[in-house]
C-alpha cells in the first residue's frame, strides 16, 4: 500500500474526496471536486512561518492533509455513509485515521450501533487502507478497534430497523464514540482530548458532499446536539470534563446488551439516527513526535488553539506575558512515581545558586499537582507558574 499525498495546497481550493464512481468502474476511487472548503475554525490564528516539517506536524497543514484524504467506504446507494480521514506524518510510517459514520442507530439488544452500508471494494492503487488495515494503537485504541467493538455494518437489505432519514442536517445528533487509553494519566488524556478536537476541526473544514452548499460536516451549532460515548471501562478520571469541549450532552458509556424486549425491532417506529464521530486516538497525536526527539519547531497553531480552548472552557484568562523583573519557578513535586531524590535540599540550594540581576525578584515554589484539581493546576500555571518542570518528565 503506497500512500499518495494530496496535491491541494490551499484551503480555499475545491476539496477532493475519494468517492465511488457511478460509471462502469463503480468501485474505482476517483477524485470528485466538491464545494469550497468552509475553511479553518474561527479560533485559529496566524502563526510565524515554520519549516515544512513543523508545519506538517503542528500547523494547519496537518488538518488539511486529513481533510484532503477523506475516503468514502460505503457505496453511493447506501442509506448510510462511512467517511474516514487519513494522514501520514512520516514517509513509510503508519496511516492515522478517524471516521464519521452518518445515519447510524443504536440497537440495545446488541449494544452496538447499526450502520446500513454496502462496503466498497477500495482499489489497492489509491493508497487508502481498508477497514481491516486501520492501525491498532496501544491500549487497544484507534478507529479500527472502535468500529469493531461498537458498530455493526450491515448490508441495507438485511437491516430490519426503521430509520428516520428525513432529519435535516442542522437538527441531526452527533456522538463522539471513543475508546480511551485510561482516565488517570494527564499526558495521555490530554493527547486523546487534543486529537478529538483536531478531528472535529477537520469535520468543520469539510463540506457535506451530497448537498450544493459549503455546509460543513460538523458545525459549532451542533455542539448542543453532541454527546461523548465511551467504549472503554476505565474510571472517568479527573480530566473527563474536557471531553465536553465539543459536546454539551453528558458523557456516557456504551451500554451492555439488553435482555429485555425493546421497540428497536419494531418496524413501525422510525428510529432517530445519529452521526458517529470516531476521533483520532491519542497515540496518533503529532505532538508525540516532539516527545521522542528534539525538533526545530517553535510555534504550533494546533497547540496554541487547544490551549486557548481549555482556558476558555475553564473561564481562565490567557496566560499574560511574563514580568521581566520577576522569575517564578514552579517545581511540580511528584510524591509517588518519578520522584526527584533530595528534592527539598536541591530546591533550597537553588535560590542561592542563581546568579541573577539583583533587580530581578525570584520566587521558587514546590507544589504537588496530584493534590490539585485540573482547574487549580491551570490557575497555578497561568497565574504564577513561570518556568514549570516536573521531576522525571
PDB file of C-alpha atoms in Angstrom, residues 51-296:
ATOM      1  CA  UNK A  51       9.971  24.751   8.487  1.00  0.00           C
ATOM      2  CA  UNK A  52       7.825  22.360   6.393  1.00  0.00           C
ATOM      3  CA  UNK A  53       8.373  19.574   8.923  1.00  0.00           C
ATOM      4  CA  UNK A  54       6.882  21.727  11.680  1.00  0.00           C
ATOM      5  CA  UNK A  55       4.004  22.961   9.545  1.00  0.00           C
ATOM      6  CA  UNK A  56       3.018  19.435   8.539  1.00  0.00           C
ATOM      7  CA  UNK A  57       3.119  18.168  12.127  1.00  0.00           C
ATOM      8  CA  UNK A  58       1.995  21.122  14.217  1.00  0.00           C
ATOM      9  CA  UNK A  59       0.407  23.541  11.766  1.00  0.00           C
ATOM     10  CA  UNK A  60      -2.881  23.676   9.912  1.00  0.00           C
ATOM     11  CA  UNK A  61      -1.355  21.615   7.082  1.00  0.00           C
ATOM     12  CA  UNK A  62      -1.926  18.628   9.370  1.00  0.00           C
ATOM     13  CA  UNK A  63      -5.679  19.336   9.337  1.00  0.00           C
ATOM     14  CA  UNK A  64      -5.706  19.985   5.605  1.00  0.00           C
ATOM     15  CA  UNK A  65      -3.997  16.664   4.877  1.00  0.00           C
ATOM     16  CA  UNK A  66      -6.705  14.811   6.780  1.00  0.00           C
ATOM     17  CA  UNK A  67      -9.438  16.770   5.030  1.00  0.00           C
ATOM     18  CA  UNK A  68      -7.945  16.201   1.593  1.00  0.00           C
ATOM     19  CA  UNK A  69      -7.641  12.436   2.121  1.00  0.00           C
ATOM     20  CA  UNK A  70     -11.239  11.716   3.055  1.00  0.00           C
ATOM     21  CA  UNK A  71     -12.339   8.316   1.759  1.00  0.00           C
ATOM     22  CA  UNK A  72     -15.895   7.030   1.426  1.00  0.00           C
ATOM     23  CA  UNK A  73     -16.273   3.373   2.419  1.00  0.00           C
ATOM     24  CA  UNK A  74     -19.977   2.904   1.556  1.00  0.00           C
ATOM     25  CA  UNK A  75     -21.387   2.637  -1.946  1.00  0.00           C
ATOM     26  CA  UNK A  76     -23.354   5.676  -3.197  1.00  0.00           C
ATOM     27  CA  UNK A  77     -26.679   3.829  -2.954  1.00  0.00           C
ATOM     28  CA  UNK A  78     -26.215   3.005   0.740  1.00  0.00           C
ATOM     29  CA  UNK A  79     -28.631   4.810   3.089  1.00  0.00           C
ATOM     30  CA  UNK A  80     -25.730   5.496   5.480  1.00  0.00           C
ATOM     31  CA  UNK A  81     -22.161   6.601   4.889  1.00  0.00           C
ATOM     32  CA  UNK A  82     -18.782   5.901   6.457  1.00  0.00           C
ATOM     33  CA  UNK A  83     -16.243   8.581   5.623  1.00  0.00           C
ATOM     34  CA  UNK A  84     -12.747   8.162   7.030  1.00  0.00           C
ATOM     35  CA  UNK A  85      -9.988  10.743   7.009  1.00  0.00           C
ATOM     36  CA  UNK A  86      -6.354   9.690   6.684  1.00  0.00           C
ATOM     37  CA  UNK A  87      -2.921  11.205   7.017  1.00  0.00           C
ATOM     38  CA  UNK A  88       0.677  10.034   7.230  1.00  0.00           C
ATOM     39  CA  UNK A  89       3.008  12.201   9.291  1.00  0.00           C
ATOM     40  CA  UNK A  90       6.223  10.466   8.219  1.00  0.00           C
ATOM     41  CA  UNK A  91       7.033   8.647   4.931  1.00  0.00           C
ATOM     42  CA  UNK A  92       6.793   4.916   5.369  1.00  0.00           C
ATOM     43  CA  UNK A  93       5.101   5.292   8.751  1.00  0.00           C
ATOM     44  CA  UNK A  94       1.592   4.176   9.723  1.00  0.00           C
ATOM     45  CA  UNK A  95      -1.522   5.861   8.313  1.00  0.00           C
ATOM     46  CA  UNK A  96      -3.555   7.632  11.003  1.00  0.00           C
ATOM     47  CA  UNK A  97      -7.322   7.578  10.663  1.00  0.00           C
ATOM     48  CA  UNK A  98     -10.540   8.937  12.096  1.00  0.00           C
ATOM     49  CA  UNK A  99     -14.061   8.363  10.786  1.00  0.00           C
ATOM     50  CA  UNK A 100     -17.551   9.825  10.533  1.00  0.00           C
ATOM     51  CA  UNK A 101     -20.421   7.327  10.250  1.00  0.00           C
ATOM     52  CA  UNK A 102     -23.597   9.156   9.244  1.00  0.00           C
ATOM     53  CA  UNK A 103     -27.006   7.563   9.692  1.00  0.00           C
ATOM     54  CA  UNK A 104     -26.301   5.027  12.448  1.00  0.00           C
ATOM     55  CA  UNK A 105     -28.853   3.832  15.020  1.00  0.00           C
ATOM     56  CA  UNK A 106     -28.231   2.154  18.361  1.00  0.00           C
ATOM     57  CA  UNK A 107     -29.618  -1.341  18.936  1.00  0.00           C
ATOM     58  CA  UNK A 108     -29.780  -2.110  22.696  1.00  0.00           C
ATOM     59  CA  UNK A 109     -30.165  -5.829  22.061  1.00  0.00           C
ATOM     60  CA  UNK A 110     -26.698  -5.902  20.511  1.00  0.00           C
ATOM     61  CA  UNK A 111     -25.222  -2.945  22.414  1.00  0.00           C
ATOM     62  CA  UNK A 112     -23.913  -1.723  19.064  1.00  0.00           C
ATOM     63  CA  UNK A 113     -24.688   0.939  16.544  1.00  0.00           C
ATOM     64  CA  UNK A 114     -26.161  -0.399  13.310  1.00  0.00           C
ATOM     65  CA  UNK A 115     -24.871   1.178  10.093  1.00  0.00           C
ATOM     66  CA  UNK A 116     -26.778   0.149   6.938  1.00  0.00           C
ATOM     67  CA  UNK A 117     -23.983   0.277   4.390  1.00  0.00           C
ATOM     68  CA  UNK A 118     -22.700  -1.731   1.467  1.00  0.00           C
ATOM     69  CA  UNK A 119     -18.947  -1.560   1.728  1.00  0.00           C
ATOM     70  CA  UNK A 120     -16.979  -0.605  -1.350  1.00  0.00           C
ATOM     71  CA  UNK A 121     -14.010  -2.534  -2.648  1.00  0.00           C
ATOM     72  CA  UNK A 122     -11.239   0.024  -2.491  1.00  0.00           C
ATOM     73  CA  UNK A 123      -8.653  -0.284  -5.270  1.00  0.00           C
ATOM     74  CA  UNK A 124      -5.210  -1.143  -3.937  1.00  0.00           C
ATOM     75  CA  UNK A 125      -3.622   1.572  -6.065  1.00  0.00           C
ATOM     76  CA  UNK A 126      -5.096   4.578  -4.258  1.00  0.00           C
ATOM     77  CA  UNK A 127      -3.088   4.091  -1.059  1.00  0.00           C
ATOM     78  CA  UNK A 128      -6.105   4.195   1.250  1.00  0.00           C
ATOM     79  CA  UNK A 129      -6.350   1.438   3.898  1.00  0.00           C
ATOM     80  CA  UNK A 130      -9.303  -0.928   4.081  1.00  0.00           C
ATOM     81  CA  UNK A 131     -11.228  -1.164   7.349  1.00  0.00           C
ATOM     82  CA  UNK A 132      -9.229  -4.240   8.304  1.00  0.00           C
ATOM     83  CA  UNK A 133      -5.990  -2.349   7.696  1.00  0.00           C
ATOM     84  CA  UNK A 134      -6.715   0.501  10.106  1.00  0.00           C
ATOM     85  CA  UNK A 135      -3.828   0.803  12.523  1.00  0.00           C
ATOM     86  CA  UNK A 136      -4.272  -0.641  16.016  1.00  0.00           C
ATOM     87  CA  UNK A 137      -2.724   1.627  18.668  1.00  0.00           C
ATOM     88  CA  UNK A 138      -1.519   0.911  22.168  1.00  0.00           C
ATOM     89  CA  UNK A 139      -4.088   0.243  24.896  1.00  0.00           C
ATOM     90  CA  UNK A 140      -6.375  -1.162  22.200  1.00  0.00           C
ATOM     91  CA  UNK A 141      -7.354   2.219  20.737  1.00  0.00           C
ATOM     92  CA  UNK A 142      -7.998   3.589  17.257  1.00  0.00           C
ATOM     93  CA  UNK A 143     -10.847   3.769  14.763  1.00  0.00           C
ATOM     94  CA  UNK A 144     -10.482   0.119  13.767  1.00  0.00           C
ATOM     95  CA  UNK A 145     -10.997  -1.094  17.347  1.00  0.00           C
ATOM     96  CA  UNK A 146     -13.930   1.253  17.978  1.00  0.00           C
ATOM     97  CA  UNK A 147     -15.675   0.233  14.761  1.00  0.00           C
ATOM     98  CA  UNK A 148     -15.158  -3.448  15.575  1.00  0.00           C
ATOM     99  CA  UNK A 149     -16.429  -3.127  19.155  1.00  0.00           C
ATOM    100  CA  UNK A 150     -19.140  -0.508  18.777  1.00  0.00           C
ATOM    101  CA  UNK A 151     -20.532  -0.610  15.236  1.00  0.00           C
ATOM    102  CA  UNK A 152     -22.127  -3.357  13.159  1.00  0.00           C
ATOM    103  CA  UNK A 153     -22.056  -2.627   9.441  1.00  0.00           C
ATOM    104  CA  UNK A 154     -24.928  -4.459   7.757  1.00  0.00           C
ATOM    105  CA  UNK A 155     -25.992  -4.613   4.089  1.00  0.00           C
ATOM    106  CA  UNK A 156     -29.056  -2.381   3.675  1.00  0.00           C
ATOM    107  CA  UNK A 157     -31.276  -5.281   2.542  1.00  0.00           C
ATOM    108  CA  UNK A 158     -30.550  -7.091   5.829  1.00  0.00           C
ATOM    109  CA  UNK A 159     -31.343  -4.113   8.040  1.00  0.00           C
ATOM    110  CA  UNK A 160     -34.592  -4.647   9.957  1.00  0.00           C
ATOM    111  CA  UNK A 161     -34.623  -1.281  11.726  1.00  0.00           C
ATOM    112  CA  UNK A 162     -36.878   1.543  10.569  1.00  0.00           C
ATOM    113  CA  UNK A 163     -34.604   4.577  10.405  1.00  0.00           C
ATOM    114  CA  UNK A 164     -35.848   8.140  10.053  1.00  0.00           C
ATOM    115  CA  UNK A 165     -33.950   9.585   7.087  1.00  0.00           C
ATOM    116  CA  UNK A 166     -35.778  12.939   6.906  1.00  0.00           C
ATOM    117  CA  UNK A 167     -33.916  14.809   9.643  1.00  0.00           C
ATOM    118  CA  UNK A 168     -32.280  17.980   8.207  1.00  0.00           C
ATOM    119  CA  UNK A 169     -28.522  18.461   8.722  1.00  0.00           C
ATOM    120  CA  UNK A 170     -28.947  21.253  11.291  1.00  0.00           C
ATOM    121  CA  UNK A 171     -31.151  19.048  13.507  1.00  0.00           C
ATOM    122  CA  UNK A 172     -29.014  15.915  13.469  1.00  0.00           C
ATOM    123  CA  UNK A 173     -27.434  14.366  16.546  1.00  0.00           C
ATOM    124  CA  UNK A 174     -23.735  13.544  16.892  1.00  0.00           C
ATOM    125  CA  UNK A 175     -21.975  11.031  19.112  1.00  0.00           C
ATOM    126  CA  UNK A 176     -18.223  11.104  19.691  1.00  0.00           C
ATOM    127  CA  UNK A 177     -17.584   7.373  20.043  1.00  0.00           C
ATOM    128  CA  UNK A 178     -14.166   6.689  21.527  1.00  0.00           C
ATOM    129  CA  UNK A 179     -12.038   4.248  23.481  1.00  0.00           C
ATOM    130  CA  UNK A 180      -9.599   5.900  25.862  1.00  0.00           C
ATOM    131  CA  UNK A 181      -6.199   4.700  26.996  1.00  0.00           C
ATOM    132  CA  UNK A 182      -7.415   5.175  30.564  1.00  0.00           C
ATOM    133  CA  UNK A 183      -8.522   8.099  32.674  1.00  0.00           C
ATOM    134  CA  UNK A 184      -5.694   8.831  35.105  1.00  0.00           C
ATOM    135  CA  UNK A 185      -2.573   9.783  33.115  1.00  0.00           C
ATOM    136  CA  UNK A 186      -2.546  13.519  32.491  1.00  0.00           C
ATOM    137  CA  UNK A 187      -0.387  13.451  29.364  1.00  0.00           C
ATOM    138  CA  UNK A 188      -2.182  10.544  27.715  1.00  0.00           C
ATOM    139  CA  UNK A 189      -5.584  12.052  28.494  1.00  0.00           C
ATOM    140  CA  UNK A 190      -4.579  15.417  27.047  1.00  0.00           C
ATOM    141  CA  UNK A 191      -3.267  13.784  23.880  1.00  0.00           C
ATOM    142  CA  UNK A 192      -6.587  11.975  23.423  1.00  0.00           C
ATOM    143  CA  UNK A 193      -8.679  15.084  24.016  1.00  0.00           C
ATOM    144  CA  UNK A 194      -6.357  17.121  21.784  1.00  0.00           C
ATOM    145  CA  UNK A 195      -6.727  14.534  18.998  1.00  0.00           C
ATOM    146  CA  UNK A 196     -10.501  14.609  19.437  1.00  0.00           C
ATOM    147  CA  UNK A 197     -10.568  18.380  18.905  1.00  0.00           C
ATOM    148  CA  UNK A 198      -8.380  18.061  15.798  1.00  0.00           C
ATOM    149  CA  UNK A 199     -10.849  15.529  14.380  1.00  0.00           C
ATOM    150  CA  UNK A 200     -13.748  17.926  14.986  1.00  0.00           C
ATOM    151  CA  UNK A 201     -11.750  20.724  13.337  1.00  0.00           C
ATOM    152  CA  UNK A 202     -11.318  18.652  10.175  1.00  0.00           C
ATOM    153  CA  UNK A 203     -15.057  17.967  10.058  1.00  0.00           C
ATOM    154  CA  UNK A 204     -15.684  21.713  10.352  1.00  0.00           C
ATOM    155  CA  UNK A 205     -13.377  22.205   7.353  1.00  0.00           C
ATOM    156  CA  UNK A 206     -15.073  19.566   5.180  1.00  0.00           C
ATOM    157  CA  UNK A 207     -18.330  20.311   3.320  1.00  0.00           C
ATOM    158  CA  UNK A 208     -21.193  17.818   3.242  1.00  0.00           C
ATOM    159  CA  UNK A 209     -20.620  16.015  -0.080  1.00  0.00           C
ATOM    160  CA  UNK A 210     -24.238  15.472  -1.114  1.00  0.00           C
ATOM    161  CA  UNK A 211     -25.679  18.992  -0.865  1.00  0.00           C
ATOM    162  CA  UNK A 212     -24.898  22.024  -3.005  1.00  0.00           C
ATOM    163  CA  UNK A 213     -23.555  24.274  -0.261  1.00  0.00           C
ATOM    164  CA  UNK A 214     -20.391  24.669   1.759  1.00  0.00           C
ATOM    165  CA  UNK A 215     -22.197  23.444   4.887  1.00  0.00           C
ATOM    166  CA  UNK A 216     -19.604  21.559   6.964  1.00  0.00           C
ATOM    167  CA  UNK A 217     -19.964  18.001   8.200  1.00  0.00           C
ATOM    168  CA  UNK A 218     -19.928  19.407  11.734  1.00  0.00           C
ATOM    169  CA  UNK A 219     -20.621  22.961  12.860  1.00  0.00           C
ATOM    170  CA  UNK A 220     -20.404  24.740  16.228  1.00  0.00           C
ATOM    171  CA  UNK A 221     -24.203  24.916  16.186  1.00  0.00           C
ATOM    172  CA  UNK A 222     -24.218  21.106  16.506  1.00  0.00           C
ATOM    173  CA  UNK A 223     -22.348  21.118  19.844  1.00  0.00           C
ATOM    174  CA  UNK A 224     -25.592  21.160  21.915  1.00  0.00           C
ATOM    175  CA  UNK A 225     -26.715  18.051  19.991  1.00  0.00           C
ATOM    176  CA  UNK A 226     -23.475  16.157  20.615  1.00  0.00           C
ATOM    177  CA  UNK A 227     -22.557  13.624  23.287  1.00  0.00           C
ATOM    178  CA  UNK A 228     -19.450  11.579  24.091  1.00  0.00           C
ATOM    179  CA  UNK A 229     -19.885   7.812  24.440  1.00  0.00           C
ATOM    180  CA  UNK A 230     -17.030   5.794  25.929  1.00  0.00           C
ATOM    181  CA  UNK A 231     -16.366   2.274  24.685  1.00  0.00           C
ATOM    182  CA  UNK A 232     -13.775   1.652  27.413  1.00  0.00           C
ATOM    183  CA  UNK A 233     -14.459   0.595  31.008  1.00  0.00           C
ATOM    184  CA  UNK A 234     -11.791   2.726  32.700  1.00  0.00           C
ATOM    185  CA  UNK A 235     -12.693   5.108  35.514  1.00  0.00           C
ATOM    186  CA  UNK A 236     -13.924   8.527  34.441  1.00  0.00           C
ATOM    187  CA  UNK A 237     -10.749  10.124  35.786  1.00  0.00           C
ATOM    188  CA  UNK A 238     -10.043  13.748  36.735  1.00  0.00           C
ATOM    189  CA  UNK A 239      -9.925  15.002  33.136  1.00  0.00           C
ATOM    190  CA  UNK A 240     -13.287  13.699  31.907  1.00  0.00           C
ATOM    191  CA  UNK A 241     -14.835  17.196  31.795  1.00  0.00           C
ATOM    192  CA  UNK A 242     -12.565  18.221  28.917  1.00  0.00           C
ATOM    193  CA  UNK A 243     -14.249  15.690  26.640  1.00  0.00           C
ATOM    194  CA  UNK A 244     -17.139  18.179  26.673  1.00  0.00           C
ATOM    195  CA  UNK A 245     -15.182  20.811  24.724  1.00  0.00           C
ATOM    196  CA  UNK A 246     -17.300  19.975  21.667  1.00  0.00           C
ATOM    197  CA  UNK A 247     -20.201  18.130  23.320  1.00  0.00           C
ATOM    198  CA  UNK A 248     -22.741  19.680  25.679  1.00  0.00           C
ATOM    199  CA  UNK A 249     -24.616  16.469  26.419  1.00  0.00           C
ATOM    200  CA  UNK A 250     -23.400  14.326  29.353  1.00  0.00           C
ATOM    201  CA  UNK A 251     -20.573  11.842  28.813  1.00  0.00           C
ATOM    202  CA  UNK A 252     -21.947   8.305  28.850  1.00  0.00           C
ATOM    203  CA  UNK A 253     -20.774   4.744  28.299  1.00  0.00           C
ATOM    204  CA  UNK A 254     -21.745   2.229  25.669  1.00  0.00           C
ATOM    205  CA  UNK A 255     -24.487   0.166  27.363  1.00  0.00           C
ATOM    206  CA  UNK A 256     -24.300  -3.581  27.827  1.00  0.00           C
ATOM    207  CA  UNK A 257     -26.583  -5.752  25.652  1.00  0.00           C
ATOM    208  CA  UNK A 258     -30.186  -5.539  26.836  1.00  0.00           C
ATOM    209  CA  UNK A 259     -32.023  -8.760  27.632  1.00  0.00           C
ATOM    210  CA  UNK A 260     -35.421  -7.081  27.714  1.00  0.00           C
ATOM    211  CA  UNK A 261     -37.750  -6.663  24.781  1.00  0.00           C
ATOM    212  CA  UNK A 262     -37.451  -3.201  23.265  1.00  0.00           C
ATOM    213  CA  UNK A 263     -39.038  -1.331  20.418  1.00  0.00           C
ATOM    214  CA  UNK A 264     -35.792  -1.253  18.413  1.00  0.00           C
ATOM    215  CA  UNK A 265     -37.039  -4.060  16.168  1.00  0.00           C
ATOM    216  CA  UNK A 266     -40.493  -2.526  15.725  1.00  0.00           C
ATOM    217  CA  UNK A 267     -40.624  -1.776  12.027  1.00  0.00           C
ATOM    218  CA  UNK A 268     -43.438   0.764  12.533  1.00  0.00           C
ATOM    219  CA  UNK A 269     -41.406   3.036  14.809  1.00  0.00           C
ATOM    220  CA  UNK A 270     -38.891   5.245  12.990  1.00  0.00           C
ATOM    221  CA  UNK A 271     -35.641   5.428  14.904  1.00  0.00           C
ATOM    222  CA  UNK A 272     -33.671   8.659  15.143  1.00  0.00           C
ATOM    223  CA  UNK A 273     -30.188   8.170  13.688  1.00  0.00           C
ATOM    224  CA  UNK A 274     -27.017   9.748  14.936  1.00  0.00           C
ATOM    225  CA  UNK A 275     -23.754  10.646  13.278  1.00  0.00           C
ATOM    226  CA  UNK A 276     -20.875   8.801  14.904  1.00  0.00           C
ATOM    227  CA  UNK A 277     -17.527  10.586  15.153  1.00  0.00           C
ATOM    228  CA  UNK A 278     -14.704   8.128  15.843  1.00  0.00           C
ATOM    229  CA  UNK A 279     -11.840  10.524  16.613  1.00  0.00           C
ATOM    230  CA  UNK A 280      -8.125  10.181  16.149  1.00  0.00           C
ATOM    231  CA  UNK A 281      -6.590   8.249  19.067  1.00  0.00           C
ATOM    232  CA  UNK A 282      -4.204   9.945  21.441  1.00  0.00           C
ATOM    233  CA  UNK A 283      -1.282   7.836  20.235  1.00  0.00           C
ATOM    234  CA  UNK A 284      -1.612   9.400  16.771  1.00  0.00           C
ATOM    235  CA  UNK A 285      -1.235  12.954  18.067  1.00  0.00           C
ATOM    236  CA  UNK A 286       1.590  14.728  16.210  1.00  0.00           C
ATOM    237  CA  UNK A 287       2.816  16.202  19.497  1.00  0.00           C
ATOM    238  CA  UNK A 288       4.294  12.773  20.272  1.00  0.00           C
ATOM    239  CA  UNK A 289       6.908  13.470  17.575  1.00  0.00           C
ATOM    240  CA  UNK A 290       8.382  16.216  19.734  1.00  0.00           C
ATOM    241  CA  UNK A 291       8.439  13.845  22.693  1.00  0.00           C
ATOM    242  CA  UNK A 292      10.746  11.276  21.091  1.00  0.00           C
ATOM    243  CA  UNK A 293      13.218  13.702  19.522  1.00  0.00           C
ATOM    244  CA  UNK A 294      14.078  17.404  19.506  1.00  0.00           C
ATOM    245  CA  UNK A 295      12.562  19.222  16.524  1.00  0.00           C
ATOM    246  CA  UNK A 296      13.347  22.721  15.170  1.00  0.00           C
TER     247      UNK A 296
END
